[in-house]
Amino acid sequence: MSNDDEIRSELYGMRRQYAETGLEEETLPNSPFNLFKDWFQEAANNKFVVEPNAMILSTLNFDGPIARTVLLKEFSNRGFTFFTNYQSRKGQAIAKEHRVSLLFPWYAMERQVIIQGRATKLAASESDLYFDLRPYGSQIAAWASLQSEEIASRKELVERYNHFKLKFPEGKPVPRPEYWGGYLVIPRTIEFWQGRNSRLHDRVLYSLNLEGTESNSESEWNKVRLNP
């Protein structure tokens, strides 16, 4: 057996049995935000879940889709918020195509949540509020990093960082760069996936039932079960 065959055989055999705890229609809330809140709290309380607010953001670039991990910083009935450099690759992609997806991969809990929606910039005042709460080092890093642009060496990045430390001394307010701020992802669909035994997993999809409407009224969400 070749090395490639051995690796393939190992991958084919990788599987685990999932829990019997699942999603039952009669106990599910009408609003997906209520279910997400419960699941997120459980993930936050689970010591085996590393960074429960880590989510995979997928965008569509000119040469195809691309995914990366960002951190959820707020969620409410409005949607899901994260912050980044507007001039980064993800920022440029969102400027051209607002439709994005988010994935929360809570493997330790045998769960995942997939969100599809539109990303819109937060008001400057909201971005200012969060930026002021960031640690000093993170504020300086926002100025130092020309995110996604090619750089000659790490030395260059450190030099830029030190330059802005001198420009904005610690202990004094650091202004938010105009090119840095937040996005709100307004969901159109939210899918909850719960692992079950024998691969008979639970998948429940919430979707807005009013075409062209981005509303958070509980009555405007459809709820259906999908085949695993």
mmCIF file of C-alpha atoms in Angstrom:
data_model
loop_
_atom_site.group_PDB
_atom_site.id
_atom_site.type_symbol
_atom_site.label_atom_id
_atom_site.label_comp_id
_atom_site.label_asym_id
_atom_site.label_seq_id
_atom_site.Cartn_x
_atom_site.Cartn_y
_atom_site.Cartn_z
ATOM 1 C CA MET A 1 0.000 0.000 0.000
ATOM 2 C CA SER A 2 1.405 3.396 -0.977
ATOM 3 C CA ASN A 3 1.681 6.289 1.445
ATOM 4 C CA ASP A 4 -1.149 8.073 -0.381
ATOM 5 C CA ASP A 5 -3.344 4.979 -0.012
ATOM 6 C CA GLU A 6 -2.577 4.789 3.705
ATOM 7 C CA ILE A 7 -3.519 8.433 4.202
ATOM 8 C CA ARG A 8 -6.697 7.961 2.185
ATOM 9 C CA SER A 9 -7.600 4.873 4.216
ATOM 10 C CA GLU A 10 -7.117 6.782 7.469
ATOM 11 C CA LEU A 11 -9.292 9.644 6.253
ATOM 12 C CA TYR A 12 -12.040 7.292 5.085
ATOM 13 C CA GLY A 13 -12.089 5.753 8.541
ATOM 14 C CA MET A 14 -12.256 8.990 10.479
ATOM 15 C CA ARG A 15 -15.708 9.293 11.971
ATOM 16 C CA ARG A 16 -17.325 9.668 15.335
ATOM 17 C CA GLN A 17 -20.747 9.023 16.738
ATOM 18 C CA TYR A 18 -22.615 12.174 17.665
ATOM 19 C CA ALA A 19 -24.874 12.816 20.623
ATOM 20 C CA GLU A 20 -28.527 11.928 20.853
ATOM 21 C CA THR A 21 -29.459 15.425 21.987
ATOM 22 C CA GLY A 22 -31.113 17.158 19.067
ATOM 23 C CA LEU A 23 -33.462 19.812 17.773
ATOM 24 C CA GLU A 24 -37.175 19.223 18.201
ATOM 25 C CA GLU A 25 -39.600 21.486 16.348
ATOM 26 C CA GLU A 26 -42.012 21.830 19.259
ATOM 27 C CA THR A 27 -39.300 23.321 21.489
ATOM 28 C CA LEU A 28 -37.684 25.669 18.973
ATOM 29 C CA PRO A 29 -38.310 29.427 19.317
ATOM 30 C CA ASN A 30 -39.953 31.376 16.516
ATOM 31 C CA SER A 31 -36.978 33.702 16.256
ATOM 32 C CA PRO A 32 -33.555 32.348 15.231
ATOM 33 C CA PHE A 33 -31.917 35.061 17.322
ATOM 34 C CA ASN A 34 -33.308 33.509 20.499
ATOM 35 C CA LEU A 35 -31.911 30.102 19.579
ATOM 36 C CA PHE A 36 -28.566 31.598 18.592
ATOM 37 C CA LYS A 37 -28.377 33.409 21.932
ATOM 38 C CA ASP A 38 -28.923 30.135 23.805
ATOM 39 C CA TRP A 39 -26.395 28.236 21.706
ATOM 40 C CA PHE A 40 -23.814 31.006 21.950
ATOM 41 C CA GLN A 41 -24.124 31.130 25.720
ATOM 42 C CA GLU A 42 -23.657 27.374 25.911
ATOM 43 C CA ALA A 43 -20.584 27.632 23.671
ATOM 44 C CA ALA A 44 -19.172 30.433 25.834
ATOM 45 C CA ASN A 45 -19.626 28.260 28.927
ATOM 46 C CA ASN A 46 -18.039 25.192 27.316
ATOM 47 C CA LYS A 47 -14.344 24.941 28.257
ATOM 48 C CA PHE A 48 -13.617 22.882 25.150
ATOM 49 C CA VAL A 49 -14.796 25.572 22.735
ATOM 50 C CA VAL A 50 -11.869 27.827 21.841
ATOM 51 C CA GLU A 51 -13.009 31.388 21.113
ATOM 52 C CA PRO A 52 -16.751 30.798 20.779
ATOM 53 C CA ASN A 53 -17.095 34.138 18.975
ATOM 54 C CA ALA A 54 -14.706 33.068 16.198
ATOM 55 C CA MET A 55 -16.621 32.803 12.915
ATOM 56 C CA ILE A 56 -15.650 32.060 9.343
ATOM 57 C CA LEU A 57 -16.549 34.942 7.041
ATOM 58 C CA SER A 58 -16.880 34.057 3.354
ATOM 59 C CA THR A 59 -16.943 36.700 0.629
ATOM 60 C CA LEU A 60 -16.890 36.658 -3.146
ATOM 61 C CA ASN A 61 -13.770 38.155 -4.742
ATOM 62 C CA PHE A 62 -13.220 38.843 -8.426
ATOM 63 C CA ASP A 63 -11.412 35.495 -8.717
ATOM 64 C CA GLY A 64 -13.813 33.456 -6.606
ATOM 65 C CA PRO A 65 -14.947 32.887 -3.009
ATOM 66 C CA ILE A 66 -12.562 33.220 -0.083
ATOM 67 C CA ALA A 67 -12.995 32.480 3.628
ATOM 68 C CA ARG A 68 -11.225 33.680 6.740
ATOM 69 C CA THR A 69 -11.804 33.799 10.483
ATOM 70 C CA VAL A 70 -13.020 36.993 12.169
ATOM 71 C CA LEU A 71 -14.411 37.639 15.632
ATOM 72 C CA LEU A 72 -18.034 38.363 16.432
ATOM 73 C CA LYS A 73 -18.180 41.452 18.618
ATOM 74 C CA GLU A 74 -21.922 41.948 19.012
ATOM 75 C CA PHE A 75 -25.177 40.290 18.054
ATOM 76 C CA SER A 76 -28.782 41.316 18.439
ATOM 77 C CA ASN A 77 -32.013 41.210 16.481
ATOM 78 C CA ARG A 78 -30.322 43.627 14.064
ATOM 79 C CA GLY A 79 -27.689 41.101 13.076
ATOM 80 C CA PHE A 80 -24.056 40.131 13.668
ATOM 81 C CA THR A 81 -21.190 42.609 14.005
ATOM 82 C CA PHE A 82 -17.464 42.384 13.331
ATOM 83 C CA PHE A 83 -14.688 44.944 12.798
ATOM 84 C CA THR A 84 -11.866 45.127 10.280
ATOM 85 C CA ASN A 85 -9.868 47.306 7.904
ATOM 86 C CA TYR A 86 -12.193 48.553 5.163
ATOM 87 C CA GLN A 87 -9.279 48.492 2.702
ATOM 88 C CA SER A 88 -8.449 44.844 3.418
ATOM 89 C CA ARG A 89 -9.225 42.079 0.959
ATOM 90 C CA LYS A 90 -12.461 41.302 2.766
ATOM 91 C CA GLY A 91 -13.405 44.977 2.867
ATOM 92 C CA GLN A 92 -12.829 45.379 -0.862
ATOM 93 C CA ALA A 93 -14.848 42.247 -1.551
ATOM 94 C CA ILE A 94 -17.791 43.461 0.543
ATOM 95 C CA ALA A 95 -17.712 46.828 -1.221
ATOM 96 C CA LYS A 96 -18.361 45.029 -4.511
ATOM 97 C CA GLU A 97 -20.650 42.250 -3.269
ATOM 98 C CA HIS A 98 -22.551 42.733 -0.030
ATOM 99 C CA ARG A 99 -23.783 39.153 0.200
ATOM 100 C CA VAL A 100 -21.690 37.154 2.670
ATOM 101 C CA SER A 101 -21.911 34.073 4.847
ATOM 102 C CA LEU A 102 -20.840 33.406 8.424
ATOM 103 C CA LEU A 103 -20.066 30.015 9.943
ATOM 104 C CA PHE A 104 -19.730 29.238 13.646
ATOM 105 C CA PRO A 105 -17.954 25.849 13.897
ATOM 106 C CA TRP A 106 -18.523 24.699 17.463
ATOM 107 C CA TYR A 107 -17.001 21.254 16.931
ATOM 108 C CA ALA A 108 -16.694 20.410 20.623
ATOM 109 C CA MET A 109 -20.468 20.727 20.947
ATOM 110 C CA GLU A 110 -21.214 18.930 17.667
ATOM 111 C CA ARG A 111 -22.885 22.088 16.389
ATOM 112 C CA GLN A 112 -22.544 24.659 13.674
ATOM 113 C CA VAL A 113 -24.513 27.728 12.659
ATOM 114 C CA ILE A 114 -24.509 29.058 9.084
ATOM 115 C CA ILE A 115 -25.712 32.595 8.389
ATOM 116 C CA GLN A 116 -26.317 34.126 4.969
ATOM 117 C CA GLY A 117 -27.032 37.806 4.622
ATOM 118 C CA ARG A 118 -25.828 41.249 3.610
ATOM 119 C CA ALA A 119 -22.912 43.115 5.176
ATOM 120 C CA THR A 120 -23.312 46.854 5.659
ATOM 121 C CA LYS A 121 -20.970 49.343 7.317
ATOM 122 C CA LEU A 122 -21.809 50.479 10.815
ATOM 123 C CA ALA A 123 -22.280 54.150 11.532
ATOM 124 C CA ALA A 124 -18.994 55.897 12.338
ATOM 125 C CA SER A 125 -20.222 56.586 15.862
ATOM 126 C CA GLU A 126 -20.659 52.848 16.503
ATOM 127 C CA SER A 127 -17.177 52.085 15.172
ATOM 128 C CA ASP A 128 -15.738 54.891 17.326
ATOM 129 C CA LEU A 129 -17.405 53.451 20.402
ATOM 130 C CA TYR A 130 -15.867 50.008 19.909
ATOM 131 C CA PHE A 131 -12.446 51.340 18.869
ATOM 132 C CA ASP A 132 -12.219 53.356 22.087
ATOM 133 C CA LEU A 133 -12.730 50.128 24.053
ATOM 134 C CA ARG A 134 -9.899 48.243 22.312
ATOM 135 C CA PRO A 135 -6.573 47.697 24.110
ATOM 136 C CA TYR A 136 -3.931 50.296 23.295
ATOM 137 C CA GLY A 137 -1.805 47.808 21.358
ATOM 138 C CA SER A 138 -4.735 46.831 19.171
ATOM 139 C CA GLN A 139 -5.508 50.471 18.447
ATOM 140 C CA ILE A 140 -1.938 51.084 17.325
ATOM 141 C CA ALA A 141 -1.968 47.910 15.233
ATOM 142 C CA ALA A 142 -4.995 49.231 13.338
ATOM 143 C CA TRP A 143 -2.857 52.189 12.260
ATOM 144 C CA ALA A 144 0.295 50.152 11.600
ATOM 145 C CA SER A 145 -1.132 47.370 9.449
ATOM 146 C CA LEU A 146 -1.990 48.032 5.813
ATOM 147 C CA GLN A 147 -4.058 44.902 5.964
ATOM 148 C CA SER A 148 -3.800 42.472 3.025
ATOM 149 C CA GLU A 149 -1.139 44.564 1.261
ATOM 150 C CA GLU A 150 2.240 43.002 0.481
ATOM 151 C CA ILE A 151 5.004 43.840 2.931
ATOM 152 C CA ALA A 152 8.760 43.373 2.573
ATOM 153 C CA SER A 153 9.425 42.030 6.068
ATOM 154 C CA ARG A 154 8.111 41.851 9.598
ATOM 155 C CA LYS A 155 10.716 44.484 10.478
ATOM 156 C CA GLU A 156 8.811 46.976 8.332
ATOM 157 C CA LEU A 157 5.588 46.206 10.199
ATOM 158 C CA VAL A 158 7.262 46.627 13.590
ATOM 159 C CA GLU A 159 8.786 49.936 12.482
ATOM 160 C CA ARG A 160 5.344 51.211 11.473
ATOM 161 C CA TYR A 161 3.965 50.039 14.801
ATOM 162 C CA ASN A 162 6.672 51.880 16.718
ATOM 163 C CA HIS A 163 6.113 54.984 14.573
ATOM 164 C CA PHE A 164 2.460 55.154 15.542
ATOM 165 C CA LYS A 165 3.274 54.453 19.203
ATOM 166 C CA LEU A 166 5.295 57.657 19.139
ATOM 167 C CA LYS A 167 2.581 59.524 17.259
ATOM 168 C CA PHE A 168 -0.145 58.380 19.658
ATOM 169 C CA PRO A 169 1.462 57.956 23.123
ATOM 170 C CA GLU A 170 -0.112 55.499 25.527
ATOM 171 C CA GLY A 171 -2.432 57.131 28.005
ATOM 172 C CA LYS A 172 -3.863 59.576 25.485
ATOM 173 C CA PRO A 173 -6.855 58.978 23.175
ATOM 174 C CA VAL A 174 -6.010 57.176 19.943
ATOM 175 C CA PRO A 175 -8.277 58.244 17.055
ATOM 176 C CA ARG A 176 -9.889 55.592 14.908
ATOM 177 C CA PRO A 177 -8.448 55.382 11.377
ATOM 178 C CA GLU A 178 -11.097 56.279 8.798
ATOM 179 C CA TYR A 179 -10.330 53.047 6.956
ATOM 180 C CA TRP A 180 -11.099 50.874 10.008
ATOM 181 C CA GLY A 181 -14.545 50.084 11.351
ATOM 182 C CA GLY A 182 -17.424 47.703 11.722
ATOM 183 C CA TYR A 183 -19.836 45.736 9.582
ATOM 184 C CA LEU A 184 -23.298 44.522 10.448
ATOM 185 C CA VAL A 185 -24.346 41.284 8.758
ATOM 186 C CA ILE A 186 -28.133 41.357 8.379
ATOM 187 C CA PRO A 187 -29.247 37.734 7.998
ATOM 188 C CA ARG A 188 -31.680 36.373 5.432
ATOM 189 C CA THR A 189 -31.200 32.748 6.506
ATOM 190 C CA ILE A 190 -29.815 31.118 9.653
ATOM 191 C CA GLU A 191 -29.258 27.365 9.723
ATOM 192 C CA PHE A 192 -28.651 25.405 12.923
ATOM 193 C CA TRP A 193 -26.888 22.036 12.631
ATOM 194 C CA GLN A 194 -26.771 19.535 15.467
ATOM 195 C CA GLY A 195 -24.852 16.276 15.137
ATOM 196 C CA ARG A 196 -26.829 13.076 15.781
ATOM 197 C CA ASN A 197 -25.990 9.378 15.746
ATOM 198 C CA SER A 198 -25.823 7.373 12.506
ATOM 199 C CA ARG A 199 -25.362 10.629 10.572
ATOM 200 C CA LEU A 200 -29.062 11.452 10.991
ATOM 201 C CA HIS A 201 -28.140 14.981 11.945
ATOM 202 C CA ASP A 202 -30.628 17.740 12.730
ATOM 203 C CA ARG A 203 -30.714 20.742 10.406
ATOM 204 C CA VAL A 204 -33.204 23.533 10.983
ATOM 205 C CA LEU A 205 -33.315 26.485 8.603
ATOM 206 C CA TYR A 206 -34.840 29.846 9.497
ATOM 207 C CA SER A 207 -35.482 32.188 6.576
ATOM 208 C CA LEU A 208 -37.307 35.477 6.122
ATOM 209 C CA ASN A 209 -40.620 34.755 4.422
ATOM 210 C CA LEU A 210 -41.193 38.229 3.011
ATOM 211 C CA GLU A 211 -39.264 38.657 -0.229
ATOM 212 C CA GLY A 212 -36.976 41.686 -0.164
ATOM 213 C CA THR A 213 -37.654 42.390 3.513
ATOM 214 C CA GLU A 214 -34.948 42.470 6.136
ATOM 215 C CA SER A 215 -37.035 42.513 9.264
ATOM 216 C CA ASN A 216 -36.521 40.997 12.668
ATOM 217 C CA SER A 217 -40.157 40.355 13.556
ATOM 218 C CA GLU A 218 -40.617 36.790 14.771
ATOM 219 C CA SER A 219 -43.655 36.381 12.520
ATOM 220 C CA GLU A 220 -41.542 36.995 9.439
ATOM 221 C CA TRP A 221 -39.295 33.965 9.924
ATOM 222 C CA ASN A 222 -40.068 30.607 8.333
ATOM 223 C CA LYS A 223 -38.713 27.518 10.053
ATOM 224 C CA VAL A 224 -38.170 24.225 8.222
ATOM 225 C CA ARG A 225 -36.268 20.990 8.790
ATOM 226 C CA LEU A 226 -33.705 19.931 6.189
ATOM 227 C CA ASN A 227 -32.406 16.485 5.371
ATOM 228 C CA PRO A 228 -28.927 15.912 6.806
#
